[in-house]
Amino acid sequence: MNQNPSARRRPVVALTGASGYIGNNLLQKLTKHADVIALSRNIENKQDTEHITWRACDLYSLADAEKALEGADLAVYLVHSMLPSAKLTQGSFEDMDVILADNFAQAANKQGLKQIVYLSGIIPKSRRLSPHLRSRLEVENILRAYGTPVTTIRAGLIVGPKGSSFPILAKLVKRLPVMLLPKWTRKKTHPIALPDVLYALDHSIGNANLSGKAIDVGGPQTMNYKEMMRQTAQAMGKERRMIDVPFLTVNLSRLWVSLTTNTPKEMVYPLIESLVHPMTAHPENMSEEISYGKIPFKEAPRYSLQEEEKQVQQKTLPSMKLQPPSIQHDVRSVQRIPLPDGKKADWVALYYIEWLSKMVHPLLQVREKDQGQYQILFPITHQPVLEFTYSPERSTEDRTLFYITGGVFEDAKKNERGRLEFRQIPNQQECIVAIHDYMPSLPWFIYKYTQAKAHLWVMHQFKKHLQTINTTTSHQPIIV
């Protein structure tokens, strides 16, 4: 081994989701051999230590992502957007994940990171993937799009005390003495215990043998969900009667699971929809170094339940109660639209302004007040409803950014980060249109059922319009 001083320097690893389920556990392992930049949206009450530096980071912001990765050598990407990220979130989790991954990948490239380690799901050999698995694969491709080597760890159901899939399964077993099991519960899956996943992630970081590869990981056994429920019941010391039924469809199952477990439908629905696929590791995608988990499934639920009990006991200890954060009436609205062949995000942004001026006429007018500054205004009073200002320093041909800088529909006192962006999805002829951190001035109830609905309708009409555009059009929009 090379013993020069640079070789002995501890690597700096940026860890996203460091306060989350997997991130917090991985953080403890990483500090044994690396200095960690721990990233989280909220770092209140987080203390820096000798090997941990906490940084607040909103990955919906490219500028935030760039600052967050300053000084990092490597990164671990544990981000998923299944739950809403604003008081009003309009859009699918798939489109949200595009923005998060694209910002992170661009920032990693700018900061010269040597590797991204990404925790994903096992991808079945199917032409028609569920939205959740299709999104996981799309994120992987986006992370690779800017040149930083990516190591993808693809895991099936992770058995741990928190997270998503296993706690849902455990709640079903705990709450239902008689269980009606639909067809998907007989699908094969490849569960893996949390410590084995942490081992795979930890040993992938800085591992040149795995750089640029997608690796499947799994525990010692494959089994179906019915058998997992049976063994989980045994770990709980409970007797459960299980009855196979043919009539519960995936749609009915996801509603039933959400209601029974009291888990948000935003999390349950995508997961249940993925269960139509067999989720087993593919031998050709496995590595002797990290793929083969050691902990048998019958031990994994016991470990999970014991850890959960410890956490419950710790929460009952006396502690200072923090005041809940004030409710922020913010909006995030994200839509995916097609790009005509040969066109980029900068083209569609300017074309949208021109199209909008015709769409809202004569109720509203759209004008360019100054170069790069656009207003939507009432035609009689000429009072601006909203004002958007183009940001040349934050825009490229693949991403056009406007800041929301005025108008009677904008809360000027709170709207510090409001912005509208158009970005092309890497290697696809599609574009994401997103409003971030918008703070409306209208009373919330009125806004939610008027202006918010109107925006969705306008974006739907714009999408339909783009789908009908002749790709050979010679139309040339105005240039800013």
Short mmCIF file of C-alpha atoms in Angstrom, two decimals:
data_model
loop_
_atom_site.label_atom_id
_atom_site.label_comp_id
_atom_site.label_asym_id
_atom_site.label_seq_id
_atom_site.Cartn_x
_atom_site.Cartn_y
_atom_site.Cartn_z
CA MET A 1 0.00 0.00 0.00
CA ASN A 2 1.21 3.48 -0.86
CA GLN A 3 2.13 5.26 2.35
CA ASN A 4 2.51 8.82 1.06
CA PRO A 5 0.71 11.52 3.11
CA SER A 6 -2.12 11.98 0.59
CA ALA A 7 -2.90 8.26 0.68
CA ARG A 8 -3.31 8.42 4.46
CA ARG A 9 -5.74 11.33 4.33
CA ARG A 10 -9.23 10.38 5.38
CA PRO A 11 -11.61 10.71 2.43
CA VAL A 12 -14.45 13.21 2.70
CA VAL A 13 -17.85 11.63 2.02
CA ALA A 14 -20.99 13.68 1.44
CA LEU A 15 -23.94 11.72 2.84
CA THR A 16 -27.44 12.73 1.74
CA GLY A 17 -30.34 11.93 4.02
CA ALA A 18 -27.93 11.71 6.94
CA SER A 19 -30.71 12.16 9.51
CA GLY A 20 -32.91 9.53 7.85
CA TYR A 21 -33.45 5.82 8.39
CA ILE A 22 -30.49 4.38 6.47
CA GLY A 23 -28.36 7.52 6.46
CA ASN A 24 -28.17 7.81 10.23
CA ASN A 25 -27.05 4.18 10.55
CA LEU A 26 -24.52 4.52 7.74
CA LEU A 27 -23.15 7.69 9.30
CA GLN A 28 -21.89 5.75 12.31
CA LYS A 29 -19.99 3.31 10.08
CA LEU A 30 -18.47 5.95 7.82
CA THR A 31 -16.91 7.98 10.61
CA LYS A 32 -14.60 5.04 11.41
CA HIS A 33 -12.63 5.66 8.21
CA ALA A 34 -13.87 8.92 6.65
CA ASP A 35 -14.81 12.48 7.40
CA VAL A 36 -18.47 13.02 6.63
CA ILE A 37 -20.39 16.00 5.33
CA ALA A 38 -23.83 15.09 6.68
CA LEU A 39 -26.57 16.62 4.51
CA SER A 40 -30.15 17.15 5.62
CA ARG A 41 -32.89 19.70 4.94
CA ASN A 42 -33.15 20.41 8.66
CA ILE A 43 -30.06 20.36 10.87
CA GLU A 44 -31.53 21.93 13.99
CA ASN A 45 -30.01 20.36 17.12
CA LYS A 46 -27.32 18.62 15.05
CA GLN A 47 -23.85 18.98 16.50
CA ASP A 48 -20.63 18.86 14.49
CA THR A 49 -18.04 16.41 15.80
CA GLU A 50 -14.44 15.58 14.94
CA HIS A 51 -15.43 13.63 11.83
CA ILE A 52 -18.94 14.97 11.07
CA THR A 53 -19.87 18.34 9.59
CA TRP A 54 -23.60 19.00 9.24
CA ARG A 55 -24.84 21.10 6.33
CA ALA A 56 -28.41 22.17 5.62
CA CYS A 57 -29.25 21.43 2.02
CA ASP A 58 -32.35 21.64 -0.15
CA LEU A 59 -31.53 19.46 -3.15
CA TYR A 60 -34.37 21.04 -5.13
CA SER A 61 -31.95 23.96 -5.46
CA LEU A 62 -28.94 23.47 -7.74
CA ALA A 63 -27.11 26.28 -5.92
CA ASP A 64 -27.68 24.53 -2.57
CA ALA A 65 -26.45 21.23 -4.00
CA GLU A 66 -23.26 22.85 -5.29
CA LYS A 67 -22.50 24.41 -1.91
CA ALA A 68 -23.33 21.19 -0.08
CA LEU A 69 -20.76 19.15 -2.02
CA GLU A 70 -17.89 21.61 -1.63
CA GLY A 71 -14.83 19.77 -0.31
CA ALA A 72 -16.26 16.28 -0.80
CA ASP A 73 -14.35 13.47 -2.51
CA LEU A 74 -17.18 10.92 -2.67
CA ALA A 75 -20.93 10.92 -2.09
CA VAL A 76 -23.72 8.58 -1.03
CA TYR A 77 -27.14 9.28 -2.56
CA LEU A 78 -30.05 8.09 -0.39
CA VAL A 79 -32.71 10.53 -1.59
CA HIS A 80 -36.29 9.65 -2.48
CA SER A 81 -39.24 12.03 -2.81
CA MET A 82 -42.28 9.84 -2.21
CA LEU A 83 -43.66 12.15 0.49
CA PRO A 84 -44.74 15.76 -0.22
CA SER A 85 -41.97 18.36 0.11
CA ALA A 86 -44.14 21.47 0.49
CA LYS A 87 -47.48 22.45 2.01
CA LEU A 88 -48.92 22.05 -1.48
CA THR A 89 -47.04 19.64 -3.74
CA GLN A 90 -48.34 19.26 -7.29
CA GLY A 91 -46.72 16.55 -9.36
CA SER A 92 -45.55 12.95 -9.24
CA PHE A 93 -42.71 11.60 -7.16
CA GLU A 94 -41.02 10.45 -10.38
CA ASP A 95 -40.74 14.03 -11.65
CA MET A 96 -39.58 15.28 -8.23
CA ASP A 97 -36.85 12.64 -8.22
CA VAL A 98 -35.66 13.83 -11.65
CA ILE A 99 -34.97 17.30 -10.25
CA LEU A 100 -33.22 16.02 -7.12
CA ALA A 101 -30.99 13.61 -9.02
CA ASP A 102 -30.20 16.11 -11.77
CA ASN A 103 -29.16 18.80 -9.29
CA PHE A 104 -27.03 16.34 -7.36
CA ALA A 105 -25.32 14.92 -10.46
CA GLN A 106 -24.55 18.37 -11.85
CA ALA A 107 -23.17 19.51 -8.49
CA ALA A 108 -21.05 16.34 -8.17
CA ASN A 109 -19.54 16.99 -11.58
CA LYS A 110 -18.84 20.66 -10.79
CA GLN A 111 -17.15 19.79 -7.49
CA GLY A 112 -15.07 17.01 -9.07
CA LEU A 113 -16.37 14.08 -7.02
CA LYS A 114 -14.73 10.75 -7.79
CA GLN A 115 -17.78 8.56 -7.11
CA ILE A 116 -21.47 8.51 -6.25
CA VAL A 117 -22.86 5.47 -4.41
CA TYR A 118 -26.61 5.20 -4.98
CA LEU A 119 -29.02 2.93 -3.12
CA SER A 120 -31.74 1.76 -5.51
CA GLY A 121 -34.10 -1.18 -5.89
CA ILE A 122 -33.72 -4.47 -7.71
CA ILE A 123 -34.84 -3.98 -11.31
CA PRO A 124 -36.86 -6.93 -12.66
CA LYS A 125 -36.38 -8.17 -16.22
CA SER A 126 -39.63 -6.72 -17.46
CA ARG A 127 -40.53 -4.43 -20.32
CA ARG A 128 -43.19 -2.70 -18.24
CA LEU A 129 -41.88 -1.64 -14.87
CA SER A 130 -44.00 -0.11 -12.14
CA PRO A 131 -43.72 3.71 -11.80
CA HIS A 132 -41.59 3.29 -8.66
CA LEU A 133 -39.04 0.96 -10.24
CA ARG A 134 -39.02 2.90 -13.50
CA SER A 135 -38.21 6.01 -11.48
CA ARG A 136 -35.38 4.25 -9.61
CA LEU A 137 -33.81 3.31 -12.94
CA GLU A 138 -34.31 6.80 -14.34
CA VAL A 139 -32.56 8.31 -11.32
CA GLU A 140 -29.63 5.95 -11.82
CA ASN A 141 -29.28 7.06 -15.44
CA ILE A 142 -29.46 10.74 -14.48
CA LEU A 143 -26.78 10.36 -11.81
CA ARG A 144 -24.49 8.88 -14.48
CA ALA A 145 -25.29 11.55 -17.08
CA TYR A 146 -22.65 14.13 -16.13
CA GLY A 147 -19.57 11.92 -15.98
CA THR A 148 -19.17 11.10 -12.28
CA PRO A 149 -18.70 7.32 -11.81
CA VAL A 150 -21.75 5.80 -10.10
CA THR A 151 -21.94 2.59 -8.09
CA THR A 152 -25.57 1.50 -7.74
CA ILE A 153 -26.54 -0.86 -4.94
CA ARG A 154 -29.86 -2.48 -5.87
CA ALA A 155 -31.68 -3.99 -2.91
CA GLY A 156 -35.08 -5.60 -2.52
CA LEU A 157 -37.05 -5.36 0.72
CA ILE A 158 -34.76 -4.00 3.46
CA VAL A 159 -35.58 -5.42 6.89
CA GLY A 160 -35.03 -2.75 9.51
CA PRO A 161 -36.90 -0.88 12.24
CA LYS A 162 -37.81 2.12 10.09
CA GLY A 163 -37.97 2.91 6.41
CA SER A 164 -40.87 1.92 4.21
CA SER A 165 -41.50 -1.67 3.13
CA PHE A 166 -40.74 -3.82 6.18
CA PRO A 167 -42.45 -1.59 8.77
CA ILE A 168 -45.58 -1.71 6.60
CA LEU A 169 -45.41 -5.51 6.47
CA ALA A 170 -44.80 -5.67 10.23
CA LYS A 171 -47.82 -3.45 10.95
CA LEU A 172 -50.04 -5.72 8.86
CA VAL A 173 -48.88 -8.75 10.82
CA LYS A 174 -49.25 -6.99 14.16
CA ARG A 175 -52.75 -5.62 13.54
CA LEU A 176 -54.50 -8.40 11.58
CA PRO A 177 -55.17 -11.73 13.33
CA VAL A 178 -56.74 -12.99 10.07
CA MET A 179 -55.00 -11.96 6.87
CA LEU A 180 -56.52 -12.15 3.39
CA LEU A 181 -53.56 -12.51 1.08
CA PRO A 182 -53.92 -11.39 -2.56
CA LYS A 183 -51.99 -12.86 -5.45
CA TRP A 184 -49.01 -10.53 -5.16
CA THR A 185 -48.12 -11.98 -1.75
CA ARG A 186 -46.96 -15.13 -3.58
CA LYS A 187 -44.43 -13.19 -5.65
CA LYS A 188 -40.79 -13.99 -4.94
CA THR A 189 -38.62 -11.34 -3.31
CA HIS A 190 -35.11 -11.20 -1.93
CA PRO A 191 -35.17 -9.57 1.52
CA ILE A 192 -31.97 -8.30 3.07
CA ALA A 193 -31.27 -7.19 6.64
CA LEU A 194 -30.32 -3.57 7.28
CA PRO A 195 -26.80 -4.42 8.59
CA ASP A 196 -26.06 -6.26 5.32
CA VAL A 197 -27.20 -3.23 3.28
CA LEU A 198 -25.01 -0.96 5.39
CA TYR A 199 -22.07 -3.29 4.79
CA ALA A 200 -22.65 -3.17 1.02
CA LEU A 201 -22.85 0.63 0.99
CA ASP A 202 -19.83 1.09 3.24
CA HIS A 203 -17.64 -1.28 1.20
CA SER A 204 -18.68 0.31 -2.09
CA ILE A 205 -17.41 3.77 -1.18
CA GLY A 206 -14.06 4.34 -2.84
CA ASN A 207 -14.03 0.77 -4.17
CA ALA A 208 -12.55 0.95 -7.67
CA ASN A 209 -13.64 -2.64 -8.42
CA LEU A 210 -17.30 -1.58 -8.20
CA SER A 211 -17.04 1.85 -9.79
CA GLY A 212 -19.51 2.35 -12.62
CA LYS A 213 -21.39 -0.86 -11.86
CA ALA A 214 -24.93 -1.72 -10.76
CA ILE A 215 -24.79 -4.43 -8.09
CA ASP A 216 -27.72 -6.51 -6.81
CA VAL A 217 -27.65 -7.43 -3.12
CA GLY A 218 -29.82 -9.85 -1.16
CA GLY A 219 -29.99 -11.96 1.97
CA PRO A 220 -29.35 -15.73 2.21
CA GLN A 221 -32.89 -16.70 1.14
CA THR A 222 -35.46 -15.76 -1.47
CA MET A 223 -39.09 -16.17 -0.43
CA ASN A 224 -42.53 -14.77 -1.06
CA TYR A 225 -44.28 -12.10 0.99
CA LYS A 226 -46.59 -14.67 2.56
CA GLU A 227 -43.64 -16.54 4.04
CA MET A 228 -42.11 -13.27 5.26
CA MET A 229 -45.36 -12.45 7.03
CA ARG A 230 -45.41 -15.91 8.60
CA GLN A 231 -41.85 -15.62 9.91
CA THR A 232 -42.45 -12.04 11.09
CA ALA A 233 -45.47 -13.26 13.07
CA GLN A 234 -43.27 -15.93 14.67
CA ALA A 235 -40.70 -13.28 15.63
CA MET A 236 -43.53 -11.33 17.30
CA GLY A 237 -44.78 -14.45 19.06
CA LYS A 238 -48.17 -14.16 17.36
CA GLU A 239 -50.43 -16.69 15.66
CA ARG A 240 -51.84 -15.47 12.38
CA ARG A 241 -54.32 -17.15 10.07
CA MET A 242 -53.52 -16.49 6.42
CA ILE A 243 -56.04 -17.07 3.65
CA ASP A 244 -55.12 -16.84 -0.04
CA VAL A 245 -57.68 -14.90 -2.07
CA PRO A 246 -57.78 -14.23 -5.83
CA PHE A 247 -59.98 -11.15 -5.84
CA LEU A 248 -57.86 -8.41 -4.22
CA THR A 249 -56.36 -6.39 -7.06
CA VAL A 250 -53.27 -4.24 -6.66
CA ASN A 251 -55.46 -1.12 -6.53
CA LEU A 252 -57.62 -2.56 -3.76
CA SER A 253 -54.55 -3.89 -1.95
CA ARG A 254 -52.78 -0.54 -1.84
CA LEU A 255 -55.87 1.14 -0.34
CA TRP A 256 -56.32 -1.67 2.16
CA VAL A 257 -52.64 -1.57 3.20
CA SER A 258 -52.66 2.22 3.57
CA LEU A 259 -55.78 2.19 5.77
CA THR A 260 -54.68 -0.80 7.86
CA THR A 261 -51.18 0.46 8.58
CA ASN A 262 -52.07 4.18 8.76
CA THR A 263 -49.28 4.88 6.28
CA PRO A 264 -49.54 7.78 3.78
CA LYS A 265 -50.82 6.66 0.39
CA GLU A 266 -47.96 8.58 -1.25
CA MET A 267 -45.63 5.97 0.21
CA VAL A 268 -47.81 2.85 0.09
CA TYR A 269 -49.22 3.10 -3.43
CA PRO A 270 -45.91 3.07 -5.38
CA LEU A 271 -44.53 0.26 -3.21
CA ILE A 272 -47.56 -2.01 -3.62
CA GLU A 273 -47.66 -1.34 -7.36
CA SER A 274 -44.08 -2.66 -7.56
CA LEU A 275 -45.01 -5.96 -5.97
CA VAL A 276 -46.45 -7.28 -9.22
CA HIS A 277 -42.81 -7.95 -10.16
CA PRO A 278 -40.57 -10.68 -8.72
CA MET A 279 -37.87 -8.79 -6.81
CA THR A 280 -34.96 -11.22 -6.69
CA ALA A 281 -31.29 -10.48 -7.24
CA HIS A 282 -29.84 -11.47 -10.62
CA PRO A 283 -26.70 -13.65 -10.32
CA GLU A 284 -24.98 -11.85 -13.22
CA ASN A 285 -25.34 -8.55 -11.31
CA MET A 286 -23.92 -9.83 -8.02
CA SER A 287 -20.47 -9.28 -6.53
CA GLU A 288 -18.63 -11.60 -4.17
CA GLU A 289 -17.51 -8.56 -2.20
CA ILE A 290 -20.88 -7.16 -1.15
CA SER A 291 -23.89 -8.95 -2.69
CA TYR A 292 -24.41 -11.89 -0.39
CA GLY A 293 -25.98 -10.89 2.90
CA LYS A 294 -25.20 -13.08 5.91
CA ILE A 295 -28.21 -12.55 8.18
CA PRO A 296 -31.06 -15.11 7.67
CA PHE A 297 -34.53 -13.67 7.37
CA LYS A 298 -35.77 -15.35 10.55
CA GLU A 299 -33.19 -13.32 12.50
CA ALA A 300 -33.76 -10.05 10.67
CA PRO A 301 -37.31 -9.35 12.04
CA ARG A 302 -36.13 -10.03 15.57
CA TYR A 303 -33.30 -7.54 15.15
CA SER A 304 -35.69 -5.01 13.65
CA LEU A 305 -38.29 -5.37 16.39
CA GLN A 306 -35.64 -5.16 19.14
CA GLU A 307 -34.20 -1.97 17.62
CA GLU A 308 -37.66 -0.48 17.34
CA GLU A 309 -38.36 -1.25 21.00
CA LYS A 310 -35.10 0.43 22.02
CA GLN A 311 -36.05 3.54 20.11
CA VAL A 312 -39.50 3.63 21.71
CA GLN A 313 -37.93 3.35 25.17
CA GLN A 314 -35.47 6.13 24.42
CA LYS A 315 -38.29 8.43 23.35
CA THR A 316 -39.99 7.95 26.73
CA LEU A 317 -36.99 9.38 28.56
CA PRO A 318 -37.35 12.95 29.84
CA SER A 319 -36.26 15.47 27.24
CA MET A 320 -36.75 19.10 26.37
CA LYS A 321 -39.67 19.57 24.02
CA LEU A 322 -39.00 21.75 21.02
CA GLN A 323 -41.53 24.18 19.65
CA PRO A 324 -42.91 22.89 16.35
CA PRO A 325 -41.82 24.91 13.33
CA SER A 326 -44.29 27.47 12.03
CA ILE A 327 -46.39 26.26 9.10
CA GLN A 328 -45.06 27.62 5.83
CA HIS A 329 -47.60 28.12 3.07
CA ASP A 330 -45.22 27.18 0.27
CA VAL A 331 -45.90 25.57 -3.09
CA ARG A 332 -43.96 23.16 -5.28
CA SER A 333 -45.50 22.30 -8.64
CA VAL A 334 -43.69 19.98 -11.08
CA GLN A 335 -44.85 18.76 -14.50
CA ARG A 336 -43.18 16.75 -17.26
CA ILE A 337 -43.71 17.89 -20.84
CA PRO A 338 -42.43 16.67 -24.21
CA LEU A 339 -39.72 18.53 -26.10
CA PRO A 340 -40.04 18.79 -29.88
CA ASP A 341 -37.17 17.07 -31.66
CA GLY A 342 -34.01 19.13 -31.68
CA LYS A 343 -35.29 21.62 -29.10
CA LYS A 344 -33.76 22.36 -25.69
CA ALA A 345 -35.04 23.71 -22.38
CA ASP A 346 -34.11 27.30 -23.27
CA TRP A 347 -36.29 27.07 -26.37
CA VAL A 348 -39.33 25.68 -24.55
CA ALA A 349 -39.04 28.32 -21.79
CA LEU A 350 -39.27 31.18 -24.25
CA TYR A 351 -41.88 29.42 -26.35
CA TYR A 352 -43.99 28.97 -23.19
CA ILE A 353 -44.01 32.74 -22.60
CA GLU A 354 -45.14 33.40 -26.16
CA TRP A 355 -47.77 30.63 -26.02
CA LEU A 356 -49.02 31.84 -22.62
CA SER A 357 -49.58 35.36 -23.93
CA LYS A 358 -52.04 33.92 -26.46
CA MET A 359 -53.61 31.41 -24.06
CA VAL A 360 -54.62 33.92 -21.35
CA HIS A 361 -55.69 36.72 -23.73
CA PRO A 362 -57.93 38.70 -23.25
CA LEU A 363 -58.35 37.94 -19.52
CA LEU A 364 -54.66 38.62 -18.87
CA GLN A 365 -51.71 39.97 -20.81
CA VAL A 366 -48.08 38.87 -20.89
CA ARG A 367 -45.41 41.43 -21.65
CA GLU A 368 -41.64 41.80 -21.51
CA LYS A 369 -41.11 44.81 -19.25
CA ASP A 370 -37.33 44.86 -19.47
CA GLN A 371 -34.92 42.47 -21.14
CA GLY A 372 -35.49 39.12 -19.43
CA GLN A 373 -38.25 40.43 -17.14
CA TYR A 374 -41.78 39.21 -17.91
CA GLN A 375 -45.08 40.22 -16.36
CA ILE A 376 -48.54 38.65 -16.35
CA LEU A 377 -50.92 41.55 -15.78
CA PHE A 378 -54.51 42.71 -15.76
CA PRO A 379 -55.25 44.41 -19.12
CA ILE A 380 -57.29 47.32 -17.71
CA THR A 381 -55.22 48.37 -14.70
CA HIS A 382 -51.91 46.99 -16.05
CA GLN A 383 -51.22 45.78 -12.54
CA PRO A 384 -48.86 42.76 -12.58
CA VAL A 385 -50.30 39.49 -11.32
CA LEU A 386 -46.88 37.81 -11.37
CA GLU A 387 -43.44 38.89 -12.49
CA PHE A 388 -40.62 36.57 -13.59
CA THR A 389 -37.00 37.64 -14.04
CA TYR A 390 -34.62 35.58 -16.17
CA SER A 391 -31.36 34.52 -14.47
CA PRO A 392 -28.62 34.29 -17.11
CA GLU A 393 -25.93 33.24 -14.61
CA ARG A 394 -28.00 30.21 -13.49
CA SER A 395 -29.26 29.18 -16.93
CA THR A 396 -27.91 27.02 -19.76
CA GLU A 397 -29.45 25.59 -22.91
CA ASP A 398 -30.56 22.60 -20.81
CA ARG A 399 -31.93 24.65 -17.92
CA THR A 400 -33.65 28.02 -17.90
CA LEU A 401 -34.33 29.69 -14.56
CA PHE A 402 -36.64 32.59 -13.76
CA TYR A 403 -36.95 34.08 -10.27
CA ILE A 404 -40.43 35.12 -9.12
CA THR A 405 -39.80 38.77 -8.37
CA GLY A 406 -43.17 40.48 -8.01
CA GLY A 407 -46.90 40.68 -8.65
CA VAL A 408 -50.03 40.90 -6.53
CA PHE A 409 -50.29 37.09 -6.36
CA GLU A 410 -46.84 36.82 -4.75
CA ASP A 411 -46.16 37.30 -1.05
CA ALA A 412 -43.21 39.69 -1.41
CA LYS A 413 -42.32 39.49 2.29
CA LYS A 414 -41.84 35.71 2.25
CA ASN A 415 -41.06 34.86 -1.36
CA GLU A 416 -37.25 34.94 -1.12
CA ARG A 417 -36.51 31.76 -3.10
CA GLY A 418 -39.52 31.47 -5.40
CA ARG A 419 -38.52 30.41 -8.91
CA LEU A 420 -39.74 28.88 -12.15
CA GLU A 421 -37.45 26.56 -14.06
CA PHE A 422 -37.42 24.55 -17.26
CA ARG A 423 -34.90 21.71 -17.44
CA GLN A 424 -34.30 18.98 -19.96
CA ILE A 425 -34.06 15.43 -18.60
CA PRO A 426 -30.61 14.11 -19.59
CA ASN A 427 -30.63 11.96 -22.71
CA GLN A 428 -34.39 12.31 -23.13
CA GLN A 429 -36.59 14.51 -25.28
CA GLU A 430 -38.59 15.59 -22.24
CA CYS A 431 -38.54 18.65 -20.03
CA ILE A 432 -39.43 19.28 -16.40
CA VAL A 433 -41.27 22.53 -15.65
CA ALA A 434 -41.19 23.37 -11.95
CA ILE A 435 -42.23 26.09 -9.54
CA HIS A 436 -40.27 25.96 -6.27
CA ASP A 437 -40.70 27.73 -2.93
CA TYR A 438 -43.54 29.89 -4.18
CA MET A 439 -45.40 31.78 -1.43
CA PRO A 440 -48.82 32.98 -2.68
CA SER A 441 -50.42 36.15 -1.35
CA LEU A 442 -53.99 34.86 -1.64
CA PRO A 443 -55.53 33.26 1.47
CA TRP A 444 -54.48 29.63 1.39
CA PHE A 445 -57.93 28.09 0.93
CA ILE A 446 -58.72 30.44 -1.95
CA TYR A 447 -55.32 29.91 -3.57
CA LYS A 448 -55.55 26.13 -3.36
CA TYR A 449 -58.84 25.97 -5.26
CA THR A 450 -58.33 28.83 -7.71
CA GLN A 451 -54.83 29.88 -8.72
CA ALA A 452 -53.29 26.45 -8.02
CA LYS A 453 -55.93 24.68 -10.11
CA ALA A 454 -55.56 27.24 -12.89
CA HIS A 455 -51.81 26.61 -13.06
CA LEU A 456 -52.33 22.87 -13.44
CA TRP A 457 -54.87 23.46 -16.21
CA VAL A 458 -52.52 25.81 -18.07
CA MET A 459 -49.64 23.33 -17.86
CA HIS A 460 -51.90 20.53 -19.09
CA GLN A 461 -52.90 22.64 -22.07
CA PHE A 462 -49.27 23.51 -22.80
CA LYS A 463 -48.34 19.84 -22.71
CA LYS A 464 -51.14 18.99 -25.15
CA HIS A 465 -50.02 21.82 -27.39
CA LEU A 466 -46.41 20.61 -27.49
CA GLN A 467 -47.59 17.12 -28.39
CA THR A 468 -49.22 18.51 -31.50
CA ILE A 469 -46.33 20.69 -32.66
CA ASN A 470 -44.87 19.84 -36.02
CA THR A 471 -41.25 19.02 -35.18
CA THR A 472 -40.11 20.67 -38.40
CA THR A 473 -41.60 24.05 -37.44
CA SER A 474 -39.46 27.02 -38.26
CA HIS A 475 -40.90 29.06 -35.41
CA GLN A 476 -38.22 31.17 -33.73
CA PRO A 477 -39.11 32.58 -30.30
CA ILE A 478 -37.78 35.82 -28.92
CA ILE A 479 -34.28 35.76 -27.50
CA VAL A 480 -33.33 37.05 -24.08
#
